[in-house]
Short mmCIF file of C-alpha atoms in Angstrom, two decimals:
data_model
loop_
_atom_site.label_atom_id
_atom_site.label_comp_id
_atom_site.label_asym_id
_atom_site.label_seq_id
_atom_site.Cartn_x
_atom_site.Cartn_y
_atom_site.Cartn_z
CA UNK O 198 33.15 -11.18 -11.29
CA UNK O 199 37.09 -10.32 -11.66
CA UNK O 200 39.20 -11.54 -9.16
CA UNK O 201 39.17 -9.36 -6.17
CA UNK O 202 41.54 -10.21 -3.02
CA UNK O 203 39.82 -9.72 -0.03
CA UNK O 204 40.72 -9.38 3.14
CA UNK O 205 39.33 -9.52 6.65
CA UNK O 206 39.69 -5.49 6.79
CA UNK O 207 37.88 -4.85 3.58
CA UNK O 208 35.19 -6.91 4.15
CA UNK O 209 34.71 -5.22 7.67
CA UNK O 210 34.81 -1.45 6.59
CA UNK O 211 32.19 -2.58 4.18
CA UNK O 212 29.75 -4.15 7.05
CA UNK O 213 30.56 -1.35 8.93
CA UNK O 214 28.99 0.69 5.70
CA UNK O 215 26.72 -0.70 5.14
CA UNK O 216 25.50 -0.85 9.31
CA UNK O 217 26.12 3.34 9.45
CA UNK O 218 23.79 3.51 6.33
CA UNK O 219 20.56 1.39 7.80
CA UNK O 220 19.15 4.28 10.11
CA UNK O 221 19.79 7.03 7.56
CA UNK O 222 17.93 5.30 4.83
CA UNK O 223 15.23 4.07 7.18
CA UNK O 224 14.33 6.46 9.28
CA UNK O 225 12.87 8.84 6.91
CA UNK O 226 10.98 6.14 5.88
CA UNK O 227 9.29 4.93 9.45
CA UNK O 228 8.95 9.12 9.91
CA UNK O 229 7.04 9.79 6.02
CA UNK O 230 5.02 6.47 6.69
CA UNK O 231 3.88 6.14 10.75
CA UNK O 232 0.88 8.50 10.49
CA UNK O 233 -0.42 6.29 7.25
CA UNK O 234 -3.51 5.18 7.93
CA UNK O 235 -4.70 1.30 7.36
CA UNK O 236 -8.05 -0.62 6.69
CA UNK O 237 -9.32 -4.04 7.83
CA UNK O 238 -8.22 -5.31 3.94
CA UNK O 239 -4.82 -4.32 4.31
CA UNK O 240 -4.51 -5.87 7.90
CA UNK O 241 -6.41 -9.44 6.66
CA UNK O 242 -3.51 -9.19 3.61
CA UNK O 243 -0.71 -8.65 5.94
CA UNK O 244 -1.85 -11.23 8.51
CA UNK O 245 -2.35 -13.78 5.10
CA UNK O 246 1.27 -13.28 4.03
CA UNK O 247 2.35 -14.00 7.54
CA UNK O 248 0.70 -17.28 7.22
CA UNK O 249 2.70 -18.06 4.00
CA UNK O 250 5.66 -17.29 5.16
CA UNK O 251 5.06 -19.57 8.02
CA UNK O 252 4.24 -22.42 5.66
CA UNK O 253 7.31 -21.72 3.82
CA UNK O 254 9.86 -22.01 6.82
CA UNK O 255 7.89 -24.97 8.09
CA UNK O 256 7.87 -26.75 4.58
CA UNK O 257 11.03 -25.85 3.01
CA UNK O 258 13.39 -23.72 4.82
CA UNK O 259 16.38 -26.02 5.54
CA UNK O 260 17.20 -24.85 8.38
CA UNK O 261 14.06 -24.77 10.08
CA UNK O 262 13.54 -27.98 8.78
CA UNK O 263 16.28 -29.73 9.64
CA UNK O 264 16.21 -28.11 13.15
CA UNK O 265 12.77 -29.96 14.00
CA UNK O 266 13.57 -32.75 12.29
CA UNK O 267 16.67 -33.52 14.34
CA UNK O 268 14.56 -32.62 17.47
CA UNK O 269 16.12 -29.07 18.49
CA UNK O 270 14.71 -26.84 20.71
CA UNK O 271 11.24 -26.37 19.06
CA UNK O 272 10.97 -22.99 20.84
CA UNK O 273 14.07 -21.58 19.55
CA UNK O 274 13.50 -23.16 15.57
CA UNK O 275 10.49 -21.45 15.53
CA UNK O 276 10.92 -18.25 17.41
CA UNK O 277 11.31 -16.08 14.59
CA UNK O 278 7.94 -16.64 12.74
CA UNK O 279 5.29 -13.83 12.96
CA UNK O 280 3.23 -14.15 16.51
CA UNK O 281 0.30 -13.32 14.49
CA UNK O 282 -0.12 -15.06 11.06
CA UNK O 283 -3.85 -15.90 9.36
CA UNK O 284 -5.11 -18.66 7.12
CA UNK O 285 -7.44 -18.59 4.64
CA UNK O 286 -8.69 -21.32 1.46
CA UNK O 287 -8.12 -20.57 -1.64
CA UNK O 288 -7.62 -16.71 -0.92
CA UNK O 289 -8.50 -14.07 -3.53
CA UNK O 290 -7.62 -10.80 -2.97
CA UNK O 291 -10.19 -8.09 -4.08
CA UNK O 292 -10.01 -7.69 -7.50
CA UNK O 293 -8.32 -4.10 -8.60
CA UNK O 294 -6.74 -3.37 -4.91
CA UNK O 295 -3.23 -2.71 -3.99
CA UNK O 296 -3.25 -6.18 -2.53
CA UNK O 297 -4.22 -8.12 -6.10
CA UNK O 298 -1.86 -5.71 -7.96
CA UNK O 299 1.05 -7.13 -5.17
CA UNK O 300 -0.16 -10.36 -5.62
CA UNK O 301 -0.28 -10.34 -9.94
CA UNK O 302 2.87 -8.75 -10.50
CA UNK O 303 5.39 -9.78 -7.71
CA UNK O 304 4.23 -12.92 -5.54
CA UNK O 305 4.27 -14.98 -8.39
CA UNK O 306 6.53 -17.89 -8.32
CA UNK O 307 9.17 -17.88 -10.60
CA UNK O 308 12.14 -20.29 -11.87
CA UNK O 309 15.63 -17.89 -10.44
CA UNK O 310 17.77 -20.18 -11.84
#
């Protein structure tokens, strides 16, 4: 990166931006994909990746972490985890689906640094 000067009015024109750009770009999105139908798979796999996530804030999210281990409100650490979240043993998803494809290619841990 060069060296760019910023300053307070910069950086808030470009959170403004980026704020008047969310509904624009997501809109269409909720409107092209609301009348998508889902199966019982698709739900189980959603409800699975819930779970994961909550084992990742409760195991190694800092600030979660840290929150419960210097005895903060429990309720408010942990109010934004999923209210519905599923786990399962050594889950598999179906071989060939959407779901393994996800799971092979992208939710595969990898060294960012």
């Amino acid at each position: 990166m060069g060296n760019v000067e910023r300053n307070w009015e910069d950086i808030f024109a470009f959170v403004q931006s980026c704020g008047q750009a969310f509904l624009p770009a997501y809109l269409p999105i909720v409107e092209w994909r609301q009348q998508t139908e889902y199966s019982d798979r698709q739900r189980h796999f959603q409800l699975y990746r819930r779970g994961r996530y909550v084992e990742f804030n409760l195991v190694y999210d800092r600030g979660t972490v840290f929150g419960l281990q210097t005895k903060g409100r429990t309720e408010s650490i942990l109010m934004s985890l999923p209210p519905l979240a599923r786990w399962e043993y050594c889950y598999e998803p179906e071989a060939g689906s959407p779901e393994a494809e996800l799971t092979e290619v992208f939710l595969q841990p990898r060294d960012w640094v």
